[in-house]
mmCIF file of C-alpha atoms in Angstrom:
data_model
loop_
_atom_site.group_PDB
_atom_site.id
_atom_site.type_symbol
_atom_site.label_atom_id
_atom_site.label_comp_id
_atom_site.label_asym_id
_atom_site.label_seq_id
_atom_site.Cartn_x
_atom_site.Cartn_y
_atom_site.Cartn_z
ATOM 1 C CA MET A 2 -8.503 -16.064 0.074
ATOM 2 C CA SER A 3 -10.223 -15.258 -3.177
ATOM 3 C CA MET A 4 -9.223 -12.124 -5.042
ATOM 4 C CA ARG A 5 -11.711 -9.748 -3.520
ATOM 5 C CA LEU A 6 -11.729 -6.201 -2.390
ATOM 6 C CA GLY A 7 -12.055 -5.309 1.247
ATOM 7 C CA ILE A 8 -10.690 -5.713 4.722
ATOM 8 C CA ALA A 9 -9.547 -9.110 5.939
ATOM 9 C CA SER A 10 -10.838 -10.462 9.210
ATOM 10 C CA SER A 11 -8.378 -10.281 12.102
ATOM 11 C CA LEU A 12 -7.266 -13.918 11.845
ATOM 12 C CA GLU A 13 -7.177 -13.801 8.060
ATOM 13 C CA GLY A 14 -5.242 -10.513 8.218
ATOM 14 C CA GLU A 15 -2.635 -12.020 10.525
ATOM 15 C CA THR A 16 -2.276 -15.028 8.209
ATOM 16 C CA LEU A 17 -1.840 -12.692 5.227
ATOM 17 C CA ILE A 18 0.832 -10.732 7.123
ATOM 18 C CA ASN A 19 2.697 -13.902 8.129
ATOM 19 C CA ASP A 20 2.571 -15.260 4.569
ATOM 20 C CA PHE A 21 3.732 -11.901 3.219
ATOM 21 C CA VAL A 22 6.698 -11.647 5.619
ATOM 22 C CA GLU A 23 7.671 -15.280 4.955
ATOM 23 C CA TRP A 24 7.560 -14.551 1.205
ATOM 24 C CA LEU A 25 9.767 -11.470 1.677
ATOM 25 C CA ILE A 26 12.368 -13.422 3.657
ATOM 26 C CA ALA A 27 12.261 -16.384 1.258
ATOM 27 C CA ASN A 28 13.005 -13.923 -1.555
ATOM 28 C CA GLY A 29 16.038 -12.348 0.098
ATOM 29 C CA ALA A 30 14.572 -9.628 2.335
ATOM 30 C CA TYR A 31 15.933 -8.970 5.805
ATOM 31 C CA ILE A 32 13.448 -8.158 8.584
ATOM 32 C CA ASN A 33 14.951 -7.363 11.994
ATOM 33 C CA ASN A 34 13.718 -9.802 14.645
ATOM 34 C CA LYS A 35 13.300 -6.870 17.047
ATOM 35 C CA VAL A 36 10.218 -5.686 15.150
ATOM 36 C CA LYS A 37 6.851 -7.288 14.702
ATOM 37 C CA ILE A 38 3.691 -6.427 12.843
ATOM 38 C CA LYS A 39 0.885 -6.366 15.372
ATOM 39 C CA HIS A 40 -2.335 -4.631 16.275
ATOM 40 C CA MET A 41 -1.785 -1.124 17.564
ATOM 41 C CA ASP A 42 -4.196 -1.925 20.411
ATOM 42 C CA GLU A 43 -3.404 -5.464 21.508
ATOM 43 C CA ASN A 44 -6.819 -5.736 23.173
ATOM 44 C CA ASN A 45 -8.659 -4.800 19.988
ATOM 45 C CA LYS A 46 -8.158 -7.162 17.045
ATOM 46 C CA ALA A 47 -9.995 -4.666 14.837
ATOM 47 C CA SER A 48 -7.335 -2.004 15.446
ATOM 48 C CA PRO A 49 -4.907 -1.273 12.611
ATOM 49 C CA LEU A 50 -1.792 -3.348 12.149
ATOM 50 C CA GLY A 51 1.540 -1.605 12.270
ATOM 51 C CA LEU A 52 5.243 -2.183 12.727
ATOM 52 C CA VAL A 53 6.197 -2.187 16.410
ATOM 53 C CA ALA A 54 9.576 -2.568 18.117
ATOM 54 C CA ILE A 55 9.440 -5.502 20.548
ATOM 55 C CA ALA A 56 12.985 -4.988 21.870
ATOM 56 C CA ASP A 57 15.362 -2.077 22.312
ATOM 57 C CA MET A 58 17.112 -1.076 19.115
ATOM 58 C CA ASP A 59 20.364 0.797 18.650
ATOM 59 C CA ALA A 60 20.363 4.109 16.819
ATOM 60 C CA GLY A 61 20.839 3.396 13.130
ATOM 61 C CA GLU A 62 20.029 -0.300 13.482
ATOM 62 C CA LYS A 63 18.577 -1.699 10.266
ATOM 63 C CA ILE A 64 14.851 -2.470 10.444
ATOM 64 C CA CYS A 65 14.585 -4.127 7.067
ATOM 65 C CA GLN A 66 16.249 -4.448 3.715
ATOM 66 C CA ILE A 67 14.228 -5.256 0.631
ATOM 67 C CA PRO A 68 16.084 -6.557 -2.429
ATOM 68 C CA PRO A 69 15.565 -4.566 -5.634
ATOM 69 C CA HIS A 70 13.922 -7.473 -7.486
ATOM 70 C CA LEU A 71 10.920 -7.255 -5.109
ATOM 71 C CA ILE A 72 10.394 -3.515 -5.642
ATOM 72 C CA ILE A 73 7.902 -2.290 -8.238
ATOM 73 C CA MET A 74 9.310 0.665 -10.151
ATOM 74 C CA PRO A 75 9.576 1.984 -13.688
ATOM 75 C CA ASP A 76 12.621 1.154 -15.791
ATOM 76 C CA ASP A 77 13.522 4.845 -16.049
ATOM 77 C CA ILE A 78 12.846 6.231 -12.581
ATOM 78 C CA GLN A 79 14.243 9.685 -13.437
ATOM 79 C CA ASN A 80 11.824 10.322 -16.309
ATOM 80 C CA SER A 81 8.706 8.483 -15.301
ATOM 81 C CA ASP A 82 5.288 9.138 -13.889
ATOM 82 C CA ASP A 83 3.210 6.647 -11.903
ATOM 83 C CA CYS A 84 1.750 4.877 -14.953
ATOM 84 C CA PRO A 85 4.314 2.023 -15.279
ATOM 85 C CA THR A 86 4.171 1.408 -11.518
ATOM 86 C CA ILE A 87 0.367 1.332 -11.556
ATOM 87 C CA LYS A 88 0.374 -1.142 -14.469
ATOM 88 C CA ALA A 89 2.957 -3.404 -12.785
ATOM 89 C CA THR A 90 1.036 -3.240 -9.484
ATOM 90 C CA CYS A 91 -2.199 -4.127 -11.265
ATOM 91 C CA ASN A 92 -0.464 -7.099 -12.917
ATOM 92 C CA MET A 93 0.911 -8.244 -9.561
ATOM 93 C CA LEU A 94 -2.515 -7.928 -7.911
ATOM 94 C CA THR A 95 -3.947 -10.366 -10.448
ATOM 95 C CA GLU A 96 -1.263 -13.011 -9.863
ATOM 96 C CA LYS A 97 -3.014 -15.907 -8.164
ATOM 97 C CA GLY A 98 -1.537 -16.710 -4.773
ATOM 98 C CA HIS A 99 0.992 -13.851 -4.680
ATOM 99 C CA PRO A 100 1.460 -13.040 -0.938
ATOM 100 C CA TRP A 101 2.000 -9.302 -1.429
ATOM 101 C CA ALA A 102 -1.032 -9.131 -3.743
ATOM 102 C CA LYS A 103 -3.197 -11.008 -1.241
ATOM 103 C CA TYR A 104 -2.152 -8.600 1.498
ATOM 104 C CA LEU A 105 -2.715 -5.473 -0.632
ATOM 105 C CA LEU A 106 -6.107 -6.704 -1.842
ATOM 106 C CA SER A 107 -7.176 -7.069 1.796
ATOM 107 C CA GLN A 108 -6.502 -3.391 2.469
ATOM 108 C CA THR A 109 -9.242 -0.785 2.591
ATOM 109 C CA HIS A 110 -10.247 0.443 -0.839
ATOM 110 C CA ARG A 111 -11.051 3.978 -1.883
ATOM 111 C CA ASN A 112 -9.351 5.305 1.236
ATOM 112 C CA THR A 113 -7.607 8.318 -0.261
ATOM 113 C CA PRO A 114 -9.217 11.702 0.514
ATOM 114 C CA GLU A 115 -10.508 12.184 -2.999
ATOM 115 C CA PHE A 116 -13.024 9.373 -2.369
ATOM 116 C CA TRP A 117 -14.213 10.894 0.916
ATOM 117 C CA SER A 118 -17.358 12.934 1.380
ATOM 118 C CA GLU A 119 -17.117 16.689 1.099
ATOM 119 C CA ASN A 120 -17.530 16.905 4.890
ATOM 120 C CA GLY A 121 -14.694 14.418 5.403
ATOM 121 C CA ARG A 122 -12.363 16.390 3.145
ATOM 122 C CA PHE A 123 -13.340 19.626 4.902
ATOM 123 C CA MET A 124 -12.554 18.062 8.278
ATOM 124 C CA LEU A 125 -9.160 16.845 7.032
ATOM 125 C CA LYS A 126 -8.311 20.307 5.719
ATOM 126 C CA LYS A 127 -9.409 21.870 9.007
ATOM 127 C CA MET A 128 -7.249 19.429 11.017
ATOM 128 C CA THR A 129 -4.133 19.590 8.827
ATOM 129 C CA GLY A 130 -4.460 23.062 7.353
ATOM 130 C CA ASP A 131 -4.048 21.547 3.904
ATOM 131 C CA MET A 132 -5.611 19.056 1.529
ATOM 132 C CA LEU A 133 -3.394 16.040 1.093
ATOM 133 C CA PRO A 134 -2.984 14.746 -2.444
ATOM 134 C CA PRO A 135 -4.573 13.297 -4.407
ATOM 135 C CA GLN A 136 -7.411 15.783 -4.046
ATOM 136 C CA TYR A 137 -9.845 15.692 -6.922
ATOM 137 C CA ILE A 138 -11.149 12.319 -8.036
ATOM 138 C CA ASP A 139 -12.395 13.505 -11.428
ATOM 139 C CA GLU A 140 -8.967 14.885 -12.351
ATOM 140 C CA THR A 141 -7.233 11.738 -11.087
ATOM 141 C CA LEU A 142 -9.587 9.462 -13.028
ATOM 142 C CA GLU A 143 -9.111 11.531 -16.182
ATOM 143 C CA GLU A 144 -5.317 11.361 -15.736
ATOM 144 C CA LEU A 145 -5.436 7.584 -15.238
ATOM 145 C CA GLU A 146 -7.474 7.193 -18.428
ATOM 146 C CA SER A 147 -5.668 9.701 -20.660
ATOM 147 C CA GLU A 148 -2.054 9.371 -19.497
ATOM 148 C CA CYS A 149 -1.935 5.811 -18.186
ATOM 149 C CA HIS A 150 -4.586 4.368 -20.529
ATOM 150 C CA GLY A 151 -6.077 2.542 -17.552
ATOM 151 C CA ASP A 152 -9.583 1.213 -17.072
ATOM 152 C CA VAL A 153 -10.902 3.208 -14.113
ATOM 153 C CA ASN A 154 -14.031 1.018 -14.112
ATOM 154 C CA ASP A 155 -11.890 -2.000 -13.212
ATOM 155 C CA PRO A 156 -11.818 -2.186 -9.384
ATOM 156 C CA ILE A 157 -8.425 -3.949 -9.384
ATOM 157 C CA TYR A 158 -6.871 -1.265 -11.617
ATOM 158 C CA LEU A 159 -8.386 1.518 -9.519
ATOM 159 C CA HIS A 160 -7.116 -0.123 -6.308
ATOM 160 C CA ALA A 161 -3.626 -0.470 -7.844
ATOM 161 C CA ALA A 162 -3.689 3.210 -8.799
ATOM 162 C CA MET A 163 -4.750 4.308 -5.314
ATOM 163 C CA LEU A 164 -2.075 2.071 -3.713
ATOM 164 C CA VAL A 165 0.604 3.687 -5.868
ATOM 165 C CA LYS A 166 -0.759 7.204 -5.296
ATOM 166 C CA SER A 167 -0.884 6.711 -1.518
ATOM 167 C CA ARG A 168 2.071 4.385 -0.806
ATOM 168 C CA ALA A 169 4.709 4.841 -3.489
ATOM 169 C CA ASP A 170 7.585 7.278 -3.254
ATOM 170 C CA TYR A 171 8.516 8.775 -6.610
ATOM 171 C CA SER A 172 6.792 5.944 -8.498
ATOM 172 C CA VAL A 173 8.572 3.282 -6.413
ATOM 173 C CA LEU A 174 6.398 0.793 -4.516
ATOM 174 C CA VAL A 175 8.380 -1.126 -1.896
ATOM 175 C CA PRO A 176 6.929 -4.148 -0.113
ATOM 176 C CA PHE A 177 6.810 -3.786 3.673
ATOM 177 C CA TYR A 178 7.525 -0.027 3.483
ATOM 178 C CA GLY A 179 3.843 0.846 3.847
ATOM 179 C CA MET A 180 3.762 -0.767 7.296
ATOM 180 C CA PHE A 181 6.047 1.796 8.930
#
């Protein structure tokens, strides 16, 4: 797959998932064999992929364990914003052949609410009673330029920033975590 932005076809998406999981395991991750990534509607290959239990699991049973060397995070997690994580994610996304990068590049772009139409944001607020962050694209773009010194006109950088804003916890981006 070339480095492009967009959604992978069903077959391509499944290949990306398999390559990604194989890469995780080859690099020391543990993935419980009682879970599988599959389409939420097995009869619809266009339905979203998600993590599904395929066998009974005991309470507290480990689903996965990702080694620290695969996690993208700033050196000083206590005193950091998202900028180092965005930069590292952007660098990873440009690594040719990187399985996690190939998977992330296949994901929908500009999917955070700030990129939605005004009507879409209104509907979200009406359904949830709140606006989920990030909310205002202009403020986010200004922050990315002024604080992170990022190029918001670069689609790869912008995708990395939105991945971190929507999937990271406290500036920590963990492979496989976004599939739960």
